[in-house]
Coordinates of C-alpha atoms in Angstrom, one line a residue:
M1 CA 50.3 2.4 -32.7
S2 CA 52.4 0.3 -35.0
D3 CA 50.2 1.2 -38.0
G4 CA 50.4 5.1 -37.3
N5 CA 46.8 5.1 -36.1
P6 CA 45.9 6.5 -32.7
V7 CA 45.0 3.9 -30.3
S8 CA 41.1 4.2 -29.6
W9 CA 39.7 5.2 -26.1
P10 CA 38.5 1.5 -25.5
D11 CA 41.6 -0.2 -26.8
R12 CA 43.7 2.2 -24.4
V13 CA 41.4 0.9 -21.5
R14 CA 42.0 -2.8 -22.3
Q15 CA 45.6 -2.0 -22.8
A16 CA 45.6 -0.5 -18.9
L17 CA 43.5 -3.4 -17.7
L18 CA 45.9 -6.1 -19.4
A19 CA 48.9 -4.1 -17.7
V20 CA 47.8 -5.5 -14.4
A21 CA 45.9 -8.5 -15.2
D22 CA 46.6 -11.8 -12.8
A23 CA 46.0 -15.2 -14.5
Q24 CA 45.9 -16.7 -11.0
R25 CA 43.0 -14.4 -9.9
A26 CA 41.0 -15.3 -13.0
P27 CA 39.5 -18.9 -12.1
A28 CA 38.0 -17.7 -9.1
M29 CA 36.6 -14.6 -10.3
Q30 CA 35.2 -16.7 -13.4
A31 CA 33.8 -19.3 -10.8
Y32 CA 32.0 -16.6 -8.8
L33 CA 29.8 -15.9 -12.0
R34 CA 29.4 -19.5 -12.8
G35 CA 31.9 -19.3 -15.5
Q36 CA 29.9 -17.2 -17.7
F37 CA 32.7 -14.7 -18.6
P38 CA 36.3 -15.0 -18.8
F39 CA 38.2 -12.3 -16.5
F40 CA 41.7 -10.5 -16.6
G41 CA 41.9 -11.5 -12.8
I42 CA 41.9 -8.0 -11.7
P43 CA 40.3 -7.0 -8.0
T44 CA 38.0 -4.0 -8.2
P45 CA 40.4 -1.3 -6.4
L46 CA 43.4 -1.9 -8.9
R47 CA 40.9 -2.1 -11.5
R48 CA 39.7 1.4 -10.7
Q49 CA 43.3 2.5 -10.0
A50 CA 44.5 1.2 -13.5
V51 CA 41.6 3.3 -15.5
S52 CA 41.1 6.4 -13.3
S53 CA 42.9 8.6 -15.6
L54 CA 40.8 7.3 -18.6
I55 CA 37.3 7.8 -17.1
K56 CA 37.9 11.2 -15.4
P57 CA 37.9 13.2 -18.7
R58 CA 34.4 14.5 -19.7
Q59 CA 33.0 12.8 -22.5
T60 CA 29.6 13.7 -24.7
A61 CA 26.6 11.5 -24.5
A62 CA 27.5 10.0 -27.7
E63 CA 31.2 9.2 -27.0
L64 CA 30.2 7.8 -23.5
L65 CA 27.6 5.3 -25.0
A66 CA 29.7 4.6 -28.2
N67 CA 32.5 3.8 -25.7
A68 CA 30.5 1.7 -23.3
R69 CA 29.1 -0.3 -26.3
A70 CA 32.8 -1.0 -27.3
L71 CA 33.7 -1.9 -24.0
W72 CA 30.5 -4.2 -23.7
A73 CA 31.7 -6.1 -26.7
M74 CA 35.0 -7.1 -25.4
P75 CA 35.0 -10.6 -23.7
E76 CA 36.7 -9.8 -20.5
R77 CA 34.1 -9.1 -17.8
E78 CA 36.3 -6.1 -16.1
C79 CA 35.4 -4.3 -19.6
Q80 CA 32.0 -4.2 -18.8
Y81 CA 32.5 -3.0 -15.2
V82 CA 34.7 -0.4 -16.7
A83 CA 31.9 0.9 -18.7
V84 CA 29.4 0.8 -15.9
D85 CA 32.1 3.0 -13.9
L86 CA 32.2 5.2 -16.6
L87 CA 28.7 5.9 -17.2
A88 CA 28.1 6.1 -13.5
R89 CA 30.8 8.8 -13.2
Q90 CA 29.5 10.9 -16.3
V91 CA 25.8 10.4 -15.9
R92 CA 24.9 14.0 -15.9
Q93 CA 26.0 14.0 -19.4
L94 CA 23.2 11.4 -20.1
G95 CA 19.5 12.5 -20.5
E96 CA 16.1 10.6 -21.0
G97 CA 16.7 9.9 -24.7
D98 CA 19.7 7.7 -23.6
L99 CA 17.6 5.4 -21.6
A100 CA 17.0 2.9 -24.6
T101 CA 20.5 2.4 -25.3
L102 CA 21.3 1.8 -21.7
L103 CA 18.4 -0.9 -21.6
E104 CA 20.6 -2.2 -24.7
L105 CA 23.1 -2.9 -22.7
V106 CA 21.2 -4.7 -20.1
R107 CA 20.1 -7.0 -22.6
L108 CA 23.5 -8.0 -23.3
R109 CA 25.9 -10.4 -21.7
S110 CA 23.6 -10.0 -18.5
W111 CA 24.0 -11.3 -15.1
W112 CA 23.1 -9.2 -11.7
D113 CA 26.7 -8.0 -11.5
S114 CA 26.5 -5.8 -14.9
V115 CA 22.6 -5.6 -14.5
D116 CA 22.4 -3.8 -10.8
G117 CA 25.5 -1.5 -12.0
L118 CA 23.5 0.1 -14.9
A119 CA 20.2 -0.2 -12.6
G120 CA 22.1 2.6 -11.1
V121 CA 22.8 4.3 -13.9
V122 CA 19.3 4.0 -15.4
G123 CA 17.8 5.1 -12.0
D124 CA 19.9 8.3 -11.7
V125 CA 19.2 9.6 -15.3
V126 CA 15.5 8.8 -14.7
R127 CA 15.8 10.5 -11.3
A128 CA 17.4 13.7 -13.0
A129 CA 14.6 13.7 -16.0
R130 CA 11.9 13.5 -13.8
R131 CA 12.7 16.8 -12.1
T132 CA 11.6 18.6 -15.4
D133 CA 9.5 15.9 -16.9
P134 CA 6.9 14.5 -14.5
D135 CA 6.2 11.7 -16.9
A136 CA 9.9 10.3 -16.9
Q137 CA 9.3 7.6 -15.3
R138 CA 6.8 6.1 -18.2
S139 CA 9.7 4.4 -19.6
M140 CA 10.2 2.4 -16.3
D141 CA 6.5 1.6 -17.0
S142 CA 7.7 -0.1 -20.2
A143 CA 10.5 -1.7 -18.8
L144 CA 8.6 -3.5 -16.5
A145 CA 6.5 -5.1 -18.9
D146 CA 9.4 -5.9 -21.2
G147 CA 10.1 -9.5 -22.0
N148 CA 13.7 -9.7 -20.6
L149 CA 13.7 -10.3 -17.0
W150 CA 17.0 -8.3 -16.7
V151 CA 15.3 -5.2 -17.9
R152 CA 12.4 -6.1 -15.5
R153 CA 14.8 -6.3 -12.6
V154 CA 16.2 -2.8 -13.4
A155 CA 12.8 -1.4 -13.4
M156 CA 11.9 -2.7 -10.0
L157 CA 15.3 -1.5 -8.7
H158 CA 15.7 1.8 -10.6
Q159 CA 14.3 3.9 -7.4
L160 CA 17.2 2.8 -5.1
G161 CA 18.7 5.5 -3.1
W162 CA 15.6 7.9 -4.1
R163 CA 14.6 8.0 -0.4
G164 CA 12.1 11.1 0.0
E165 CA 11.9 11.4 -3.8
T166 CA 10.5 7.9 -4.5
D167 CA 7.4 7.2 -6.4
R168 CA 5.9 4.9 -3.9
R169 CA 2.6 4.3 -6.1
R170 CA 5.0 2.7 -8.6
L171 CA 7.1 1.2 -6.2
F172 CA 4.5 -0.9 -4.8
A173 CA 2.5 -1.3 -7.9
Y174 CA 5.9 -2.8 -9.4
A175 CA 6.3 -5.3 -6.4
E176 CA 2.6 -6.5 -7.1
A177 CA 3.1 -6.6 -10.7
L178 CA 5.9 -8.8 -10.4
A179 CA 5.0 -10.7 -7.4
G180 CA 3.9 -13.7 -9.4
E181 CA 7.2 -14.4 -11.1
E182 CA 9.3 -17.5 -10.1
D183 CA 12.8 -16.0 -10.9
F184 CA 15.1 -15.9 -8.2
F185 CA 16.6 -12.4 -9.4
I186 CA 13.1 -10.9 -9.6
R187 CA 12.1 -11.7 -6.2
K188 CA 15.4 -10.4 -4.9
A189 CA 14.8 -7.3 -6.3
I190 CA 11.5 -6.7 -5.2
G191 CA 12.5 -7.6 -1.6
W192 CA 15.5 -5.1 -2.1
A193 CA 13.6 -2.3 -3.5
L194 CA 11.2 -2.3 -0.5
R195 CA 13.8 -2.6 2.0
D196 CA 15.6 0.5 0.7
F197 CA 12.3 2.5 1.0
A198 CA 11.7 1.1 4.4
R199 CA 14.7 3.3 5.4
C200 CA 12.9 6.5 4.9
E201 CA 9.3 5.3 5.1
P202 CA 8.9 2.0 7.2
Q203 CA 5.4 2.2 8.1
A204 CA 4.4 2.8 4.4
V205 CA 6.2 -0.9 3.6
L206 CA 5.1 -2.4 6.6
D207 CA 1.6 -1.6 5.5
F208 CA 1.9 -2.7 2.1
L209 CA 3.4 -6.1 3.2
N210 CA 0.7 -6.4 5.9
A211 CA -2.3 -5.5 3.5
P212 CA -4.8 -8.2 3.2
G213 CA -4.2 -10.5 0.4
R214 CA -1.0 -9.5 -0.1
V215 CA 1.0 -12.1 -2.1
L216 CA 4.6 -11.8 -2.2
S217 CA 7.4 -14.8 -2.2
S218 CA 8.9 -15.7 1.1
L219 CA 12.2 -14.5 -0.6
S220 CA 10.9 -10.9 -1.2
R221 CA 8.9 -10.5 2.1
R222 CA 12.2 -11.5 4.0
E223 CA 14.2 -9.3 2.0
A224 CA 11.8 -6.1 2.7
A225 CA 11.3 -6.7 6.2
K226 CA 15.0 -7.4 7.3
H227 CA 14.5 -4.3 9.6
L228 CA 11.1 -3.8 10.2
T229 CA 9.0 -5.0 13.0
G230 CA 5.4 -5.7 13.4
L231 CA 5.0 -8.1 10.3
N232 CA 2.1 -10.0 10.3

């Protein structure tokens, strides 16, 4: 605090990460994500340990979103990982009205690693909201038609882990709506979402895949059917 001002929460996170940065690890981590983002070079367990005391104290929704935005603006990828961990840990502080901001983050510095973490946060928010607002998933209906492929991926994945609470009509309708897309990450998401639901409703997923005229990419079908038998 050389200028006498307190260090902001995001800057405290950055300092904690810098203290355990490993320049020798960073190139391999950058290469894994095709060189799109610089890294401090911190493996996940060490990163989480370094910031654990910072993400535990409760923050308001406004603080959470402001801090997540600040971390998202930092160049090193570990900063975005901390933001996702923070949001996931304190997701009960967030509500339906915060979904637009979460989807803003999905659109920024996008790749599967950050997007899939945010998909879990979005899903938790929507799932909780749906218990009091039956129409809470309408935001995901809009996301499915978004021009950003990562937002569409979040829509496809937002019900992961919902098991018996899954809206199967939406799950299957979303898979059909995105089936014609050629992007690898969309096709993978379709298969992943169907495979996840098949853990609790295998016959429903099997019937969906076997429906006459059903057109899914080979990747989506292969992913969906990994643990199923009886696929035509």
